[in-house]
């Protein structure tokens, strides 16, 4: 039989057996499960039996309904899920325990059919670098122009200094 173990709030430590097909949870007196907590809405959520597990649906509550920390509108509960209404947490336990999945079989070796025929990249392959390609030999002539201008400046300055010293 599915159960809710209340983990926090005024009913902390209590266990509620889920025996009806439709169970309302909230602060109001007409709910099947009444949680006297200011963070719980008067009609906060509803549990509906579907096969062997319950589906929880938020009833447009102020503080929301969360399952395993994720805010939901509606979801099916699984064994061990943590249901949170406002600040009240509950753990859902069902008859159907969570089943573990087996690991996929280990593959050994390399499948030669999956390897590419050539070593060149495909034509749609592009660089992911944000810096782009390096440009080679395009700045060489600029370097020589700057060096030449620098030499002209040095010669002119030398001549001016020599002239000032000669007449000074």
XYZ file of C-alpha atoms in Angstrom:
168
model
C 0.000 0.000 0.000
C 1.460 3.412 -0.958
C 2.365 5.762 1.892
C 3.514 9.299 2.589
C 6.108 9.683 5.352
C 5.953 13.263 6.612
C 9.516 14.533 7.075
C 8.880 18.083 8.363
C 6.206 20.316 9.844
C 3.747 19.694 12.683
C 3.105 16.099 11.558
C 6.806 15.216 11.240
C 7.375 11.474 11.760
C 3.766 10.514 10.887
C 2.946 8.094 8.080
C -0.220 8.427 6.017
C -1.450 5.362 4.117
C -2.884 6.243 0.737
C -6.025 4.125 0.353
C -8.367 6.308 -1.725
C -8.237 6.896 -5.471
C -8.377 10.670 -5.039
C -6.689 12.420 -2.107
C -6.632 16.178 -1.562
C -3.879 17.831 0.472
C -3.978 21.306 1.973
C -4.657 23.506 4.974
C -8.478 23.582 4.736
C -10.659 21.282 6.843
C -12.207 19.516 3.829
C -8.875 17.959 2.645
C -8.131 14.254 3.053
C -4.645 15.127 4.343
C -4.666 18.352 6.359
C -1.340 20.148 6.822
C -1.528 23.004 9.316
C 1.305 25.089 7.909
C 1.222 28.700 6.714
C 3.236 27.853 3.575
C 0.634 25.292 2.448
C -2.363 26.583 0.471
C -5.893 25.742 1.605
C -6.257 23.375 -1.385
C -2.626 22.780 -2.346
C -2.454 19.527 -4.338
C -4.336 16.409 -5.307
C -3.113 12.810 -5.532
C -4.840 10.568 -8.071
C -4.292 6.799 -8.243
C -3.058 5.723 -11.663
C -2.280 1.978 -12.022
C -0.192 1.242 -8.907
C 1.258 4.711 -8.268
C -0.169 8.126 -7.556
C -0.010 11.176 -9.769
C 0.360 14.514 -7.969
C -1.097 17.722 -9.425
C -0.565 21.203 -8.024
C -3.842 23.093 -7.540
C -2.435 26.524 -8.401
C -0.923 26.850 -4.938
C 0.876 29.992 -3.801
C 4.189 28.363 -2.833
C 4.122 25.552 -5.384
C 4.578 21.801 -5.325
C 7.992 20.219 -5.818
C 9.079 16.656 -6.487
C 12.757 15.971 -5.790
C 13.410 19.723 -5.735
C 11.803 20.450 -9.132
C 8.649 22.562 -9.245
C 5.869 20.641 -11.009
C 2.347 21.125 -12.259
C 1.663 17.398 -12.549
C 3.804 14.255 -12.390
C 3.677 10.598 -11.419
C 5.308 9.799 -8.089
C 7.897 7.015 -7.913
C 9.082 5.100 -4.861
C 11.420 7.283 -2.788
C 10.399 10.630 -4.336
C 10.458 13.643 -2.003
C 7.233 15.630 -2.287
C 7.315 19.202 -0.974
C 4.199 21.314 -0.470
C 5.233 24.802 0.659
C 7.839 24.019 3.303
C 6.425 20.600 4.302
C 8.389 17.625 2.943
C 7.098 14.075 2.547
C 8.652 10.895 1.153
C 6.489 8.778 -1.138
C 6.760 4.999 -0.804
C 4.953 2.587 -3.066
C 4.721 -1.149 -3.476
C 6.617 -0.921 -6.769
C 10.191 -0.258 -5.706
C 12.479 1.592 -8.099
C 14.163 -0.880 -10.366
C 17.768 -0.377 -11.328
C 18.739 -0.563 -14.962
C 21.553 -2.908 -16.026
C 24.656 -1.325 -17.501
C 25.078 -1.619 -21.277
C 27.455 -4.346 -22.460
C 31.120 -3.379 -22.644
C 32.462 -2.998 -26.179
C 36.031 -3.991 -26.826
C 38.155 -3.050 -29.816
C 37.397 -0.668 -32.649
C 34.792 -1.169 -35.340
C 36.679 -0.453 -38.550
C 33.415 0.242 -40.388
C 32.871 3.304 -38.202
C 36.239 4.863 -39.008
C 36.545 7.485 -41.754
C 38.320 6.589 -44.991
C 40.652 9.601 -45.152
C 42.504 11.751 -42.676
C 41.240 15.066 -44.079
C 38.442 16.807 -42.192
C 35.017 16.870 -43.834
C 34.269 19.972 -45.942
C 31.775 21.288 -43.372
C 34.335 21.104 -40.565
C 35.231 24.539 -39.211
C 37.420 25.873 -36.457
C 35.786 26.459 -33.093
C 38.490 28.941 -32.065
C 37.261 32.452 -31.273
C 40.573 33.888 -32.552
C 40.337 32.804 -36.194
C 43.290 31.793 -38.379
C 46.768 33.254 -38.092
C 47.663 35.471 -41.016
C 51.213 34.855 -42.228
C 53.429 37.240 -44.274
C 50.730 39.879 -44.690
C 52.326 42.316 -42.234
C 55.926 41.976 -43.547
C 55.886 45.023 -45.827
C 54.314 47.175 -43.088
C 57.177 46.256 -40.799
C 59.724 47.480 -43.370
C 57.816 50.758 -43.894
C 57.817 51.426 -40.143
C 61.542 50.612 -39.853
C 62.316 52.925 -42.796
C 60.299 55.780 -41.310
C 62.020 55.252 -37.982
C 65.433 55.544 -39.640
C 64.397 58.745 -41.427
C 63.244 60.230 -38.094
C 66.544 59.275 -36.406
C 68.597 60.847 -39.216
C 66.542 64.088 -39.199
C 66.798 64.358 -35.414
C 70.566 63.750 -35.602
C 70.965 66.510 -38.169
C 68.890 68.930 -36.064
C 70.917 68.197 -32.950
C 74.202 68.611 -34.866
C 73.047 71.961 -36.293
C 71.983 73.194 -32.818
C 75.338 72.217 -31.331
C 77.230 73.886 -34.175
C 75.381 77.211 -33.823
C 74.758 77.036 -30.118
